[in-house]
Tab-separated table of C-alpha atoms and ligand atoms in Angstrom:
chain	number	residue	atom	x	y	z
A	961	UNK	CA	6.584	4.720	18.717
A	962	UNK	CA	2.737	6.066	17.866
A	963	UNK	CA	0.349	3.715	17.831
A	964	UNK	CA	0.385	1.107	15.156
A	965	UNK	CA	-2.912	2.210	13.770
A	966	UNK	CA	-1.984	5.518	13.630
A	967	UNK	CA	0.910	5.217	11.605
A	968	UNK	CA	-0.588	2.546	8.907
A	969	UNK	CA	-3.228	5.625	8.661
A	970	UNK	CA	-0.062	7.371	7.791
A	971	UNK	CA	0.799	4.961	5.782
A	972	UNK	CA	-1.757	3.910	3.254
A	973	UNK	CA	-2.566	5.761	0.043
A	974	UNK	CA	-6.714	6.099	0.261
A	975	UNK	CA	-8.168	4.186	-2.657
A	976	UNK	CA	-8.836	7.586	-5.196
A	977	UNK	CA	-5.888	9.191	-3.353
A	978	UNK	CA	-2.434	10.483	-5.471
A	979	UNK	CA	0.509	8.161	-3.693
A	980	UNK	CA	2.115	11.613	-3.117
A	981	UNK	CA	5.736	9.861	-3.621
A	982	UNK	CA	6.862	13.845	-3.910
A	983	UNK	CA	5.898	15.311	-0.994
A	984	UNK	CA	6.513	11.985	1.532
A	985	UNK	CA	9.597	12.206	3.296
A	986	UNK	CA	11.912	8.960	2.646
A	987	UNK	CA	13.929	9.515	5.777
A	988	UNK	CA	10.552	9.434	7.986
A	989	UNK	CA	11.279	8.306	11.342
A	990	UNK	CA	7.638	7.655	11.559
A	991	UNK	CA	7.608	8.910	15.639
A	992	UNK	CA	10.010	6.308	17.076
A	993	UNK	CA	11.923	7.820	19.665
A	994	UNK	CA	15.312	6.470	18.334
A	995	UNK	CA	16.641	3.467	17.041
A	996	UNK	CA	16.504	1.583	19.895
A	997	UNK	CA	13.373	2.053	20.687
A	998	UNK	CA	12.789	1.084	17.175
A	999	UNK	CA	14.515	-2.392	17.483
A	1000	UNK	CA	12.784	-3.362	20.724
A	1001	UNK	CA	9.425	-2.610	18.894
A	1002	UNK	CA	10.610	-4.899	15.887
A	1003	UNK	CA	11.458	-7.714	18.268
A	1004	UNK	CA	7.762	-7.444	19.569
A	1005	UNK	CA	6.461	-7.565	16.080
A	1006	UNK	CA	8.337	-10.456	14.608
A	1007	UNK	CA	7.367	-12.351	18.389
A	1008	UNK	CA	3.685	-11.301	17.095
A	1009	UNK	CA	3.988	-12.227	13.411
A	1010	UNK	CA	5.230	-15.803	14.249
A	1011	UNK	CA	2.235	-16.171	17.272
A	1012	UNK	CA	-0.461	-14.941	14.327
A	1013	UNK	CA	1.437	-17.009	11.248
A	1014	UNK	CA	1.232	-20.419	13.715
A	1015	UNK	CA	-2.844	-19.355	13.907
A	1016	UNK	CA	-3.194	-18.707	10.321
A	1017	UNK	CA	-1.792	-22.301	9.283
A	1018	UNK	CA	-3.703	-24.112	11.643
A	1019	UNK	CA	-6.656	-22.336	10.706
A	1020	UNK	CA	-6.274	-23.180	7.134
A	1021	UNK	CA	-8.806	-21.169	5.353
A	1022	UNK	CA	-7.347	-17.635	5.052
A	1023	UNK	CA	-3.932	-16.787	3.310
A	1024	UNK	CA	-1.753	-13.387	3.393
A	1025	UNK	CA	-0.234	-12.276	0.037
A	1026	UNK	CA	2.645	-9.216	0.896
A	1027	UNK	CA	3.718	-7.226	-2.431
A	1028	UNK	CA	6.849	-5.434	-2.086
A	1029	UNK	CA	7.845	-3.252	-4.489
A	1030	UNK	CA	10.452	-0.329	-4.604
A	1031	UNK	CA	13.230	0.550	-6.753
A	1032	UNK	CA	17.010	-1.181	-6.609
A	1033	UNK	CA	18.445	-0.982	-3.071
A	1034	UNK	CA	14.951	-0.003	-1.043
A	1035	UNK	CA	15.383	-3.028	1.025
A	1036	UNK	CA	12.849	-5.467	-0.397
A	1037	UNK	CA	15.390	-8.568	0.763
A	1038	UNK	CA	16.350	-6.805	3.936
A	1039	UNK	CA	12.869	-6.653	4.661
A	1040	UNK	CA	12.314	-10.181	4.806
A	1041	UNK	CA	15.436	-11.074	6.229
A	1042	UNK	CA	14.384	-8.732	9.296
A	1043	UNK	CA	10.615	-8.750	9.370
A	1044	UNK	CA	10.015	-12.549	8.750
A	1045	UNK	CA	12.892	-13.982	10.739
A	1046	UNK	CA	9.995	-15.145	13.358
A	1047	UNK	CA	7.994	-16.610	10.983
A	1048	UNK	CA	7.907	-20.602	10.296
A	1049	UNK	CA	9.221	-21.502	6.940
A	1050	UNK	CA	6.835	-24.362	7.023
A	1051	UNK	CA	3.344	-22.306	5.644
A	1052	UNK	CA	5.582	-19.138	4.334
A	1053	UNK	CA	6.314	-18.568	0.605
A	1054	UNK	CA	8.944	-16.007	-0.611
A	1055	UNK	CA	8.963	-15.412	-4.503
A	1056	UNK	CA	10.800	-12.820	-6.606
A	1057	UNK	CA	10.171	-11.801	-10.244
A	1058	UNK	CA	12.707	-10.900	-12.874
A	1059	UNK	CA	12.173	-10.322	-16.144
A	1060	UNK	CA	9.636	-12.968	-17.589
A	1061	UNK	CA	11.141	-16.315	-18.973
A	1062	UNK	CA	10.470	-17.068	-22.594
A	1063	UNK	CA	7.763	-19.545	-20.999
A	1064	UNK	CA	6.523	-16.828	-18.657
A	1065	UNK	CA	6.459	-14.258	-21.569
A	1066	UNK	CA	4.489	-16.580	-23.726
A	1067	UNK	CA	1.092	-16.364	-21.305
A	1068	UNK	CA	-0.137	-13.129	-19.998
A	1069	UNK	CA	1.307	-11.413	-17.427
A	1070	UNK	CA	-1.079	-12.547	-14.527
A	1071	UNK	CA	-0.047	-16.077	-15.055
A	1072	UNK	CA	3.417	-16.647	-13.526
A	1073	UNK	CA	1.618	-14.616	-10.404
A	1074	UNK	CA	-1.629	-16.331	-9.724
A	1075	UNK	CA	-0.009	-19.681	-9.909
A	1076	UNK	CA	2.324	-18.768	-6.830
A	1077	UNK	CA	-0.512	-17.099	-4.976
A	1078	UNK	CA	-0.925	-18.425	-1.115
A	1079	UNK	CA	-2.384	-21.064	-0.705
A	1080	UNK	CA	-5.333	-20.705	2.286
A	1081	UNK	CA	-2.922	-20.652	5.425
A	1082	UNK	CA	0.058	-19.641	3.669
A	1083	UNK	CA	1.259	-15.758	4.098
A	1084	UNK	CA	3.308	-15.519	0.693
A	1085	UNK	CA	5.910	-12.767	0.207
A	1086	UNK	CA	6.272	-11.522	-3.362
A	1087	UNK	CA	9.618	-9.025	-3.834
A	1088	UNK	CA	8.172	-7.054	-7.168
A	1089	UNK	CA	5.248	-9.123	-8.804
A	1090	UNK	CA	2.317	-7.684	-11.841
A	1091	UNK	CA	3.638	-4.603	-10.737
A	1092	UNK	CA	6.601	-4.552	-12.974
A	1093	UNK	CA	3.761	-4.852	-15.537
A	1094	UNK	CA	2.725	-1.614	-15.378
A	1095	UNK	CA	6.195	0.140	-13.999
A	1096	UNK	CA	9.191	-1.501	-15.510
A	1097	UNK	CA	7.093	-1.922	-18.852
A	1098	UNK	CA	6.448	1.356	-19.029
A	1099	UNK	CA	9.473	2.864	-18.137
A	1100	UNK	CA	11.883	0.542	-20.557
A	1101	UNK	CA	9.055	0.874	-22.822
A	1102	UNK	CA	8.776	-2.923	-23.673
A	1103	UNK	CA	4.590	-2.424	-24.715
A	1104	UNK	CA	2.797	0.691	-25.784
A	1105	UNK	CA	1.041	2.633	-23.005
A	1106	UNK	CA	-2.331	0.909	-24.663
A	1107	UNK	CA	-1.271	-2.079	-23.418
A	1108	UNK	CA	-0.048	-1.181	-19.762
A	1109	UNK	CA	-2.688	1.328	-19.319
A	1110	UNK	CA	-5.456	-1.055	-19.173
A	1111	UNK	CA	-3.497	-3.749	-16.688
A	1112	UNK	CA	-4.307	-1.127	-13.897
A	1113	UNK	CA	-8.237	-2.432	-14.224
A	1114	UNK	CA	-6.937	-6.100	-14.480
A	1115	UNK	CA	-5.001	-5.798	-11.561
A	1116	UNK	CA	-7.359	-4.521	-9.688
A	1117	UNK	CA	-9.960	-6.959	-10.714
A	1118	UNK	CA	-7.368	-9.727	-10.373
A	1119	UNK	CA	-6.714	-8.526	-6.500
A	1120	UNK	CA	-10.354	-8.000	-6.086
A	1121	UNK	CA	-10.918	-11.813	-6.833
A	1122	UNK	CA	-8.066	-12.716	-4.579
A	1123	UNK	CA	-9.723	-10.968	-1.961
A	1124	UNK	CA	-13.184	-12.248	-2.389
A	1125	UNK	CA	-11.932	-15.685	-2.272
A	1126	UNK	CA	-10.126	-15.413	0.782
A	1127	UNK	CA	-6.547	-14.371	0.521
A	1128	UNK	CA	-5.969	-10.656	2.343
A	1129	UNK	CA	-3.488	-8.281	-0.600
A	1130	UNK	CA	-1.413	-5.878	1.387
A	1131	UNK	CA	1.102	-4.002	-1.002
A	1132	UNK	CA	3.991	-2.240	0.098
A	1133	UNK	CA	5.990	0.310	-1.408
A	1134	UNK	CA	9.483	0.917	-0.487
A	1135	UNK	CA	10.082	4.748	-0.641
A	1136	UNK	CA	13.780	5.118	-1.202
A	1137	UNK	CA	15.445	8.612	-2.194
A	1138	UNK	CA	17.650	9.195	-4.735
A	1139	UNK	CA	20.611	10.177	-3.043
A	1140	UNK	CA	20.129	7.214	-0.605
A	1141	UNK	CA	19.730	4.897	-3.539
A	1142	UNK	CA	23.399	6.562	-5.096
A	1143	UNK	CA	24.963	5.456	-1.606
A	1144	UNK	CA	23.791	2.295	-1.492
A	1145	UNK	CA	24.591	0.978	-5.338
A	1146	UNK	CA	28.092	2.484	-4.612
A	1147	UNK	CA	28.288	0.028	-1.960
A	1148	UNK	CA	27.136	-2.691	-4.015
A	1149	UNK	CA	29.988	-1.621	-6.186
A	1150	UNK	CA	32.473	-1.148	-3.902
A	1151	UNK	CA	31.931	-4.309	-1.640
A	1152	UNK	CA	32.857	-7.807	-2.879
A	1153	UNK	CA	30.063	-9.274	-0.447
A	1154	UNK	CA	27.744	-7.367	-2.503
A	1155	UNK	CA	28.740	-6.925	-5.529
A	1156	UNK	CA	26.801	-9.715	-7.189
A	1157	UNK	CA	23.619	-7.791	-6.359
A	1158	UNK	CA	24.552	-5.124	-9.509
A	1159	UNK	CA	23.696	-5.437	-12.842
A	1160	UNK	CA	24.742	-2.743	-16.022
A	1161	UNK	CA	20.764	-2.632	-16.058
A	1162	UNK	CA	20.343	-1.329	-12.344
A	1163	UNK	CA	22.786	1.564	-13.110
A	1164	UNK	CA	20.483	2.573	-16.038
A	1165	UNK	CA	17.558	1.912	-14.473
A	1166	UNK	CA	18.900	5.052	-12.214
A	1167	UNK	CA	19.417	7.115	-14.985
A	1168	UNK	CA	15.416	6.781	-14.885
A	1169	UNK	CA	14.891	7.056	-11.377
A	1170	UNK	CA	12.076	10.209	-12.189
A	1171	UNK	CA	10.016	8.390	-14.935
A	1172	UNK	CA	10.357	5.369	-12.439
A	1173	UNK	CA	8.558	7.541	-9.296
A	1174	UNK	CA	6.159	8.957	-12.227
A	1175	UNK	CA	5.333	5.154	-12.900
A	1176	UNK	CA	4.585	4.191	-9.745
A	1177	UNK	CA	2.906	7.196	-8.617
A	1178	UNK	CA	-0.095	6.631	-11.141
A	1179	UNK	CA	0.400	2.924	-10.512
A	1180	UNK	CA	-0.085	3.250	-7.105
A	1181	UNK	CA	-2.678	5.469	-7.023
A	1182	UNK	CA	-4.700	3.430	-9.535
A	1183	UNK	CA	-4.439	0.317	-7.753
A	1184	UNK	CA	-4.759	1.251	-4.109
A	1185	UNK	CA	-8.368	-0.072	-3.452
A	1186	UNK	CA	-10.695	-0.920	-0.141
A	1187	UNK	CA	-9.817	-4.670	-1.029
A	1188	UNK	CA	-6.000	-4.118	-1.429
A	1189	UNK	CA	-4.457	-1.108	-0.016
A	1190	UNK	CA	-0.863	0.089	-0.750
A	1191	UNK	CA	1.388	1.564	1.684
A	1192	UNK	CA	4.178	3.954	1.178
A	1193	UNK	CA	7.092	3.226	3.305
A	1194	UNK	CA	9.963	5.555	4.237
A	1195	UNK	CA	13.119	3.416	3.153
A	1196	UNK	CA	15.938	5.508	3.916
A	1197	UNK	CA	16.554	3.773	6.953
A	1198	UNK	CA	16.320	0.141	7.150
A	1199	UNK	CA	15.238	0.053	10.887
A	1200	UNK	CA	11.983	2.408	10.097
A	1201	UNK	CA	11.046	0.490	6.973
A	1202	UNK	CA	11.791	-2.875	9.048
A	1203	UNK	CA	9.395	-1.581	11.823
A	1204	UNK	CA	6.499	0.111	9.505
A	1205	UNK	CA	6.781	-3.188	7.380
A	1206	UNK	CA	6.460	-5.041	10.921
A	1207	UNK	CA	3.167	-3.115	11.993
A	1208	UNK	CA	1.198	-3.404	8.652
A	1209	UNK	CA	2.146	-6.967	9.019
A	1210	UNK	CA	0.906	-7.382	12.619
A	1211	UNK	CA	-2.287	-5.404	12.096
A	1212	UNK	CA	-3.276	-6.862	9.181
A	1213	UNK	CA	-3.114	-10.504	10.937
A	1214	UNK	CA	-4.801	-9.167	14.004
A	1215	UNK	CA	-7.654	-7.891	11.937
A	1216	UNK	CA	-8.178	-11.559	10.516
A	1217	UNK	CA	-7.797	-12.749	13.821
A	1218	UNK	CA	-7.313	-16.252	12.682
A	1219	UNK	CA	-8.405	-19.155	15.290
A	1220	UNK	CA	-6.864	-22.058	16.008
A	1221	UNK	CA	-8.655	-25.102	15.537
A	1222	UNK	CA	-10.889	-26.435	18.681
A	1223	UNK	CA	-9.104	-29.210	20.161
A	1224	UNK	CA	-10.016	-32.855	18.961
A	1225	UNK	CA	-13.507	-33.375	21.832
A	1226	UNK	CA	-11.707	-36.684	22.545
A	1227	UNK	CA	-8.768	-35.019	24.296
A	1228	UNK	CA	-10.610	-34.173	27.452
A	1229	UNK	CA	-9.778	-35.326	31.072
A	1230	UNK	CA	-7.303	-37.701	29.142
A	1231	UNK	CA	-3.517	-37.643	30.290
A	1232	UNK	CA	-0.516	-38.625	28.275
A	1233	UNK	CA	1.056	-42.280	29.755
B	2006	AMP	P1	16.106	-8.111	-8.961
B	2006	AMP	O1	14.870	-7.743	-8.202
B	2006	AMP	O2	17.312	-7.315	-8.578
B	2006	AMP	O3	16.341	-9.589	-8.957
B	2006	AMP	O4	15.851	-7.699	-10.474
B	2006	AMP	C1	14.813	-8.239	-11.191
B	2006	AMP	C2	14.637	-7.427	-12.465
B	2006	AMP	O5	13.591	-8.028	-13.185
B	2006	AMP	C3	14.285	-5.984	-12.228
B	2006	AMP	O6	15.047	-5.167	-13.054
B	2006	AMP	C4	12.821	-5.931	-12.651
B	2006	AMP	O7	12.433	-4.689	-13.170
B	2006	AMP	C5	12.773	-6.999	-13.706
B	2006	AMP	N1	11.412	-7.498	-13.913
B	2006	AMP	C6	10.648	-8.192	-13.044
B	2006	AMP	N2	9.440	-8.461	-13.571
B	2006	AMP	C7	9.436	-7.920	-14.818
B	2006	AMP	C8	8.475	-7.844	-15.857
B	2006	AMP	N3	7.268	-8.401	-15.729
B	2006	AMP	N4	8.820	-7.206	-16.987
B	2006	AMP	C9	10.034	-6.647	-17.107
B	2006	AMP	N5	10.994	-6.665	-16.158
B	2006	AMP	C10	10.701	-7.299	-15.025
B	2007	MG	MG1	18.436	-5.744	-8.382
């Protein structure tokens, strides 16, 4: 496996930079020497992620927000089944967004996000978000492009603000191909475990699998910023998107370094009776 900081340099789409969806491979193996390898890495990681998580609670006054967004069947639950296993539930929030309720529809589309935001301490997981704002929107069409066009200068002024005020954005996308993407919803299909997972919709979203990449190409590329990067991961195989999730996790904590709090002064030389 290359060194973690290596591969998130990989990873990350420089703010000003196309995402280059196109010419990324999905079936990356991202240098780990096999599977194995790959697995005994992960184990590390999600040792890591609980150690920095248990810091990041105590401390109290930073929070983690994860975005993970990727078309049907790139993993998004499998990611957090596998990456945050480690991770106390106490302190962690995992929220997914479907279409908007009629009480979510009738406030902008920030609202129903910001009020599930971390809280400082809290790393909060968010499987698709305001991103659907500016990708689903556009694809089904639901507002004119006047409307999603100018949420890419919200967003990033709504992430900025998160990030000024103390919670780190880290956005992931899940970089699934579209012959991958066939196997898997034929699965989904096929299986009775995991048939509930399918919807009519997901089968046409797939007829739209091209204007979908178009959609998040310019919305990545628009919103990857200093403040809140985005990261392209290859999702053709779970156990590389498991361990590149894993190491943008990891280094992002260690780069917050959160401290835990110094012990109360009146503990010294004292001994439990
Ligand atoms: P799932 O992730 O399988 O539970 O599906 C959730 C569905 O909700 C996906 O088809 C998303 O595109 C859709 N969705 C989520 N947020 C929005 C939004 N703001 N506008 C329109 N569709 C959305
Ligand atoms: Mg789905």
């Amino acid at each position: 496996v290359s060194d973690g900081r290596d591969l998130l340099g990989q990873l990350r789409v420089e703010p000003g930079s196309p995402a280059g969806l196109k010419r990324r491979d999905t079936g990356a193996r991202l240098g780990a020497a096999n599977k194995a390898a790959g697995l005994e890495r992960l184990d590390e990681l999600v040792r890591r992620l609980g150690i920095l998580h248990n810091r990041l609670a105590a401390e109290a006054t930073r929070a983690v927000l994860l975005v993970l967004q990727g078309m049907d069947a790139s993993g998004k639950d499998g990611t957090i089944r596998n990456v945050l296993t480690g991770i106390n539930p106490q302190g962690c929030r995992v929220v997914s967004f479907r279409e908007p309720t009629s009480s979510e529809a009738a406030h902008d589309y920030l609202w129903r996000v910001h009020a599930v935001c971390p809280a400082r301490g809290e790393i909060a997981i968010f499987t698709r978000s305001h991103y659907e704002d500016v990708v689903a929107v556009r694809v089904r069409g639901l507002e004119p492009e006047e409307v999603w066009r100018r949420r890419y200068e919200h967003i990033r002024s709504f992430e900025r603000m998160l990030t000024d005020e103390g919670t780190t954005v880290v956005k992931v996308f899940l970089h699934l191909s579209e012959d991958v993407q066939r196997t898997r919803l034929r699965e989904r299909l096929e299986n009775p475990e995991k048939r509930w997972k399918l919807r009519v919709a997901d089968l046409d979203d797939r007829r739209h699998f091209e204007e979908y990449a178009a959609a998040y190409e310019d919305a990545i590329r628009e919103t990857s910023t200093q403040a809140a990067p985005w990261y392209v991961v290859p999702a053709d195989h779970n156990w590389v998107r498991n361990l590149a999730v894993g190491e943008i996790l990891v280094a992002t904590l260690e780069r917050l370094d959160p401290r835990l709090p110094a012990p109360d002064p009146g503990l010294e030389g004292l001994e439990v009776s």
